[in-house]
mmCIF file of C-alpha atoms in Angstrom:
data_model
loop_
_atom_site.group_PDB
_atom_site.id
_atom_site.type_symbol
_atom_site.label_atom_id
_atom_site.label_comp_id
_atom_site.label_asym_id
_atom_site.label_seq_id
_atom_site.Cartn_x
_atom_site.Cartn_y
_atom_site.Cartn_z
ATOM 1 C CA GLU A 1 6.969 -8.152 -24.203
ATOM 2 C CA VAL A 2 5.620 -5.866 -21.336
ATOM 3 C CA GLN A 3 4.118 -7.671 -18.553
ATOM 4 C CA LEU A 4 2.021 -6.386 -15.662
ATOM 5 C CA VAL A 5 1.068 -9.411 -13.140
ATOM 6 C CA GLU A 6 -1.284 -8.380 -10.385
ATOM 7 C CA SER A 7 -1.957 -10.577 -7.299
ATOM 8 C CA GLY A 8 -3.179 -10.515 -3.838
ATOM 9 C CA GLY A 9 -6.865 -10.492 -4.388
ATOM 10 C CA GLY A 10 -9.370 -12.604 -2.657
ATOM 11 C CA LEU A 11 -12.522 -12.625 -0.464
ATOM 12 C CA VAL A 12 -12.529 -10.282 2.400
ATOM 13 C CA GLN A 13 -15.295 -9.136 4.873
ATOM 14 C CA PRO A 14 -16.681 -5.655 4.908
ATOM 15 C CA GLY A 15 -14.344 -3.740 6.924
ATOM 16 C CA GLY A 16 -11.201 -5.605 5.949
ATOM 17 C CA SER A 17 -7.957 -5.111 4.403
ATOM 18 C CA LEU A 18 -6.010 -6.494 1.362
ATOM 19 C CA ARG A 19 -2.888 -5.544 -0.342
ATOM 20 C CA LEU A 20 -2.512 -5.753 -4.037
ATOM 21 C CA SER A 21 0.608 -6.127 -5.886
ATOM 22 C CA CYS A 22 1.808 -5.699 -9.362
ATOM 23 C CA VAL A 23 5.108 -6.950 -10.686
ATOM 24 C CA VAL A 24 5.945 -5.578 -13.963
ATOM 25 C CA SER A 25 8.824 -6.550 -16.561
ATOM 26 C CA GLU A 26 10.418 -5.642 -19.753
ATOM 27 C CA PHE A 27 10.048 -2.048 -19.231
ATOM 28 C CA THR A 28 11.943 0.540 -17.080
ATOM 29 C CA PHE A 29 9.491 0.752 -14.310
ATOM 30 C CA ARG A 30 11.208 3.712 -12.546
ATOM 31 C CA ASN A 31 10.477 5.904 -15.363
ATOM 32 C CA TYR A 32 6.858 5.336 -15.746
ATOM 33 C CA TRP A 33 3.553 6.655 -14.014
ATOM 34 C CA MET A 34 1.504 3.972 -12.644
ATOM 35 C CA HIS A 35 -2.130 3.527 -12.110
ATOM 36 C CA TRP A 36 -4.896 1.155 -10.465
ATOM 37 C CA VAL A 37 -8.237 0.899 -12.425
ATOM 38 C CA ARG A 38 -11.004 -1.217 -11.391
ATOM 39 C CA GLN A 39 -13.993 -2.879 -12.858
ATOM 40 C CA ALA A 40 -17.155 -4.269 -10.963
ATOM 41 C CA PRO A 41 -18.670 -7.455 -12.476
ATOM 42 C CA GLY A 42 -20.800 -6.487 -15.678
ATOM 43 C CA GLN A 43 -20.075 -2.940 -14.979
ATOM 44 C CA GLY A 44 -17.604 -0.152 -16.641
ATOM 45 C CA LEU A 45 -14.171 0.964 -15.742
ATOM 46 C CA VAL A 46 -13.466 3.280 -12.892
ATOM 47 C CA TRP A 47 -10.259 5.086 -12.382
ATOM 48 C CA VAL A 48 -8.850 4.361 -8.903
ATOM 49 C CA SER A 49 -5.522 6.049 -8.247
ATOM 50 C CA ARG A 50 -2.251 6.841 -9.745
ATOM 51 C CA ILE A 51 1.306 7.441 -8.753
ATOM 52 C CA SER A 52 4.296 9.278 -10.120
ATOM 53 C CA ASN A 53 7.413 7.536 -11.154
ATOM 54 C CA ASP A 54 9.141 9.175 -8.033
ATOM 55 C CA GLU A 55 6.210 9.104 -5.937
ATOM 56 C CA THR A 56 5.898 12.802 -5.446
ATOM 57 C CA SER A 57 2.543 12.907 -7.177
ATOM 58 C CA ILE A 58 -0.402 10.857 -6.001
ATOM 59 C CA ALA A 59 -4.251 11.076 -6.642
ATOM 60 C CA TYR A 60 -7.170 9.149 -5.838
ATOM 61 C CA ALA A 61 -10.833 8.760 -6.587
ATOM 62 C CA ASP A 62 -13.025 10.197 -4.235
ATOM 63 C CA SER A 63 -14.755 7.072 -3.575
ATOM 64 C CA VAL A 64 -11.455 5.587 -2.244
ATOM 65 C CA LYS A 65 -9.697 8.411 -0.685
ATOM 66 C CA GLY A 66 -8.585 7.986 2.777
ATOM 67 C CA ARG A 67 -9.157 3.965 2.545
ATOM 68 C CA PHE A 68 -6.858 3.111 -0.169
ATOM 69 C CA THR A 69 -3.132 3.792 -0.445
ATOM 70 C CA ILE A 70 -1.007 3.363 -3.369
ATOM 71 C CA SER A 71 2.673 3.003 -3.435
ATOM 72 C CA ARG A 72 5.465 1.495 -5.309
ATOM 73 C CA ASP A 73 8.940 0.044 -4.874
ATOM 74 C CA ASN A 74 11.120 0.826 -7.976
ATOM 75 C CA ALA A 75 13.908 -1.590 -6.847
ATOM 76 C CA LYS A 76 11.436 -4.277 -6.962
ATOM 77 C CA ASN A 77 9.510 -3.142 -10.150
ATOM 78 C CA THR A 78 6.394 -3.483 -8.081
ATOM 79 C CA LEU A 79 3.233 -1.380 -7.820
ATOM 80 C CA TYR A 80 1.035 -1.653 -4.612
ATOM 81 C CA LEU A 81 -2.495 -0.788 -3.701
ATOM 82 C CA GLN A 82 -3.476 -1.223 0.140
ATOM 83 C CA LEU A 83 -7.286 -1.320 0.528
ATOM 84 C CA ASN A 84 -8.515 -0.697 3.941
ATOM 85 C CA GLY A 85 -12.009 -0.242 5.120
ATOM 86 C CA LEU A 86 -13.389 -2.302 2.256
ATOM 87 C CA ARG A 87 -17.020 -2.053 1.391
ATOM 88 C CA VAL A 88 -19.020 -4.350 -0.585
ATOM 89 C CA GLU A 89 -19.060 -1.815 -3.341
ATOM 90 C CA ASP A 90 -15.257 -2.330 -3.750
ATOM 91 C CA THR A 91 -16.058 -5.764 -5.081
ATOM 92 C CA ALA A 92 -14.140 -5.698 -8.526
ATOM 93 C CA VAL A 93 -11.421 -6.682 -10.794
ATOM 94 C CA TYR A 94 -8.319 -4.319 -10.037
ATOM 95 C CA TYR A 95 -6.110 -3.749 -12.855
ATOM 96 C CA CYS A 96 -2.680 -2.372 -12.920
ATOM 97 C CA VAL A 97 -1.927 -0.166 -15.670
ATOM 98 C CA ARG A 98 1.108 1.862 -17.141
ATOM 99 C CA GLY A 99 0.665 5.584 -17.857
ATOM 100 C CA ARG A 100 2.364 6.519 -21.240
ATOM 101 C CA PRO A 101 4.127 10.021 -21.406
ATOM 102 C CA LEU A 102 3.888 12.125 -24.532
ATOM 103 C CA ALA A 103 6.338 14.685 -25.788
ATOM 104 C CA ASN A 104 5.215 18.279 -25.137
ATOM 105 C CA ARG A 105 2.228 16.914 -23.100
ATOM 106 C CA GLY A 106 3.012 15.472 -19.969
ATOM 107 C CA SER A 107 4.224 12.223 -18.159
ATOM 108 C CA ASP A 108 0.908 10.348 -17.936
ATOM 109 C CA CYS A 109 -1.451 11.026 -21.139
ATOM 110 C CA TYR A 110 -2.925 7.335 -21.594
ATOM 111 C CA LEU A 111 -3.018 3.829 -20.330
ATOM 112 C CA ASP A 112 -1.165 1.774 -22.792
ATOM 113 C CA TYR A 113 -0.330 -1.561 -21.073
ATOM 114 C CA TRP A 114 -2.707 -3.268 -18.586
ATOM 115 C CA GLY A 115 -2.334 -6.271 -16.423
ATOM 116 C CA GLN A 116 -4.884 -9.142 -16.558
ATOM 117 C CA GLY A 117 -6.515 -8.207 -13.348
ATOM 118 C CA THR A 118 -6.963 -9.414 -9.764
ATOM 119 C CA LEU A 119 -10.386 -10.057 -8.163
ATOM 120 C CA VAL A 120 -11.511 -8.500 -4.656
ATOM 121 C CA THR A 121 -14.534 -9.741 -3.478
ATOM 122 C CA VAL A 122 -15.798 -8.177 -0.271
ATOM 123 C CA SER A 123 -18.706 -9.828 1.298
ATOM 124 C CA SER A 124 -19.869 -11.441 4.652
ATOM 125 C CA ASP B 1 -14.577 16.417 -10.912
ATOM 126 C CA ILE B 2 -15.021 15.989 -14.635
ATOM 127 C CA GLN B 3 -17.965 13.900 -15.739
ATOM 128 C CA MET B 4 -18.022 11.861 -18.832
ATOM 129 C CA THR B 5 -21.088 10.629 -20.760
ATOM 130 C CA GLN B 6 -21.418 8.364 -23.885
ATOM 131 C CA SER B 7 -24.029 7.675 -26.476
ATOM 132 C CA PRO B 8 -25.391 5.322 -27.430
ATOM 133 C CA SER B 9 -25.072 2.986 -24.564
ATOM 134 C CA SER B 10 -25.354 0.027 -27.099
ATOM 135 C CA LEU B 11 -25.694 -0.283 -31.117
ATOM 136 C CA SER B 12 -26.224 -3.089 -33.048
ATOM 137 C CA ALA B 13 -24.643 -2.908 -36.688
ATOM 138 C CA SER B 14 -23.787 -4.940 -39.690
ATOM 139 C CA VAL B 15 -20.275 -6.021 -41.031
ATOM 140 C CA GLY B 16 -18.939 -2.814 -43.180
ATOM 141 C CA ASP B 17 -21.358 -0.423 -41.675
ATOM 142 C CA ARG B 18 -19.796 3.002 -40.522
ATOM 143 C CA VAL B 19 -20.217 3.374 -36.632
ATOM 144 C CA THR B 20 -20.040 6.544 -34.617
ATOM 145 C CA ILE B 21 -19.786 6.613 -30.699
ATOM 146 C CA THR B 22 -19.886 9.912 -29.030
ATOM 147 C CA CYS B 23 -18.178 11.102 -25.724
ATOM 148 C CA ARG B 24 -19.077 14.311 -23.828
ATOM 149 C CA SER B 25 -17.262 15.765 -21.008
ATOM 150 C CA SER B 26 -18.821 18.222 -18.309
ATOM 151 C CA GLN B 27 -16.163 20.808 -18.912
ATOM 152 C CA SER B 28 -13.568 21.417 -21.456
ATOM 153 C CA ILE B 29 -10.663 18.924 -21.590
ATOM 154 C CA SER B 30 -8.919 20.276 -24.470
ATOM 155 C CA ASP B 31 -8.099 17.134 -26.493
ATOM 156 C CA ASP B 32 -6.823 15.039 -23.315
ATOM 157 C CA LEU B 33 -9.300 12.157 -24.273
ATOM 158 C CA ASN B 34 -8.483 8.512 -24.863
ATOM 159 C CA TRP B 35 -10.538 5.651 -26.414
ATOM 160 C CA TYR B 36 -10.303 2.011 -25.218
ATOM 161 C CA GLN B 37 -11.678 -1.096 -26.567
ATOM 162 C CA GLN B 38 -12.544 -4.029 -24.093
ATOM 163 C CA ARG B 39 -13.643 -7.469 -25.449
ATOM 164 C CA PRO B 40 -15.160 -9.768 -22.978
ATOM 165 C CA GLY B 41 -13.183 -11.408 -20.408
ATOM 166 C CA LYS B 42 -10.137 -9.108 -21.605
ATOM 167 C CA ALA B 43 -8.302 -6.033 -20.136
ATOM 168 C CA PRO B 44 -8.896 -2.936 -22.093
ATOM 169 C CA LYS B 45 -6.724 -1.803 -24.804
ATOM 170 C CA VAL B 46 -6.097 1.648 -26.069
ATOM 171 C CA LEU B 47 -7.336 2.506 -29.587
ATOM 172 C CA ILE B 48 -6.951 6.376 -29.854
ATOM 173 C CA TYR B 49 -5.140 9.064 -27.629
ATOM 174 C CA ALA B 50 -4.773 12.678 -27.536
ATOM 175 C CA ALA B 51 -8.391 12.597 -29.200
ATOM 176 C CA SER B 52 -7.234 11.607 -32.564
ATOM 177 C CA SER B 53 -3.657 9.824 -32.578
ATOM 178 C CA LEU B 54 -4.129 6.164 -33.484
ATOM 179 C CA GLN B 55 -2.264 3.933 -31.183
ATOM 180 C CA SER B 56 0.369 1.708 -32.837
ATOM 181 C CA GLY B 57 -1.115 -1.494 -34.220
ATOM 182 C CA VAL B 58 -4.645 -0.416 -34.178
ATOM 183 C CA PRO B 59 -6.300 -0.819 -37.440
ATOM 184 C CA SER B 60 -6.798 2.428 -39.610
ATOM 185 C CA ARG B 61 -10.540 1.697 -39.633
ATOM 186 C CA PHE B 62 -10.439 3.567 -36.210
ATOM 187 C CA SER B 63 -10.474 7.265 -35.784
ATOM 188 C CA GLY B 64 -11.060 9.831 -33.361
ATOM 189 C CA SER B 65 -11.815 13.479 -33.449
ATOM 190 C CA GLY B 66 -13.010 16.330 -31.158
ATOM 191 C CA SER B 67 -11.767 18.720 -28.636
ATOM 192 C CA GLY B 68 -13.278 20.681 -25.693
ATOM 193 C CA THR B 69 -16.289 18.887 -24.533
ATOM 194 C CA ASP B 70 -17.615 16.871 -27.601
ATOM 195 C CA PHE B 71 -15.515 13.837 -29.088
ATOM 196 C CA THR B 72 -16.216 10.939 -31.451
ATOM 197 C CA LEU B 73 -14.871 7.411 -32.015
ATOM 198 C CA THR B 74 -15.424 6.323 -35.740
ATOM 199 C CA ILE B 75 -15.163 2.722 -36.955
ATOM 200 C CA SER B 76 -15.339 3.382 -40.882
ATOM 201 C CA SER B 77 -15.977 -0.293 -41.925
ATOM 202 C CA LEU B 78 -17.200 -2.607 -38.878
ATOM 203 C CA GLN B 79 -15.549 -5.822 -38.577
ATOM 204 C CA PRO B 80 -16.687 -8.867 -36.606
ATOM 205 C CA GLU B 81 -13.791 -8.579 -34.225
ATOM 206 C CA ASP B 82 -14.832 -5.194 -33.233
ATOM 207 C CA SER B 83 -17.672 -6.774 -31.240
ATOM 208 C CA ALA B 84 -16.794 -5.048 -27.849
ATOM 209 C CA THR B 85 -17.196 -2.243 -25.428
ATOM 210 C CA TYR B 86 -15.863 1.185 -26.028
ATOM 211 C CA PHE B 87 -14.853 3.652 -23.280
ATOM 212 C CA CYS B 88 -13.531 7.142 -23.484
ATOM 213 C CA GLN B 89 -11.545 8.494 -20.879
ATOM 214 C CA GLN B 90 -10.241 11.902 -19.792
ATOM 215 C CA ASN B 91 -6.921 12.728 -18.665
ATOM 216 C CA HIS B 92 -6.853 16.458 -18.407
ATOM 217 C CA ILE B 93 -6.957 16.519 -14.654
ATOM 218 C CA THR B 94 -7.614 13.915 -11.836
ATOM 219 C CA PRO B 95 -9.797 12.012 -11.270
ATOM 220 C CA PHE B 96 -9.434 10.576 -14.707
ATOM 221 C CA ALA B 97 -12.806 9.543 -15.440
ATOM 222 C CA PHE B 98 -14.076 6.870 -17.773
ATOM 223 C CA GLY B 99 -17.302 7.188 -19.647
ATOM 224 C CA PRO B 100 -19.965 4.503 -19.064
ATOM 225 C CA GLY B 101 -19.180 2.562 -22.124
ATOM 226 C CA THR B 102 -20.823 1.745 -25.582
ATOM 227 C CA LYS B 103 -21.367 -1.866 -26.131
ATOM 228 C CA VAL B 104 -21.216 -2.638 -30.062
ATOM 229 C CA HIS B 105 -22.935 -5.779 -31.323
ATOM 230 C CA ILE B 106 -22.560 -7.277 -34.846
ATOM 231 C CA LYS B 107 -25.905 -8.107 -36.489
#
């Protein structure tokens, strides 16, 4: 069974940093594009970032550009999100998500497997 | 950036009812539109991809349609387990925006 397990969340003061990790299993990680999606308490889903399988294509939401960095280690089956310059409005559950390719449509067409999420709380 | 809107923001319907949720994008996204269901306390789950393709394992009472800027998710016969929030999401171009969600309540 495909699994994605996030870790690294916690309580941090404004301006602080955290590094989120997502360890995956039961699929060939190096073949898939991966995403981070977040959800503030009681709010909707917000796409945060995406990385291609070979790290050549990376994209960010405007709200995190310049502060967050996505990366991956295909040898360790692990996705990362480095969060710097954290703000109160970054408080959310952060989900690690797999991008599903479709033949003749591209490498990253929908989000098919989600982790259980890790909570990041930014507060003084 | 592409903006996504959904209507209604919430609805209440009875078991067996036909339910339709609408999603609109701020510019044409072809059929690069997906639908997700999120039950309370759980991670989202994909229902429909590429506007109208049913994800494996999803009940056939769920269907999607549309292209360009206007899309719909239909539940043909609402079941108690369909009580959830439904989100549309465009994957036409990054940033891959989600709609604000539609909360479905069972009467």
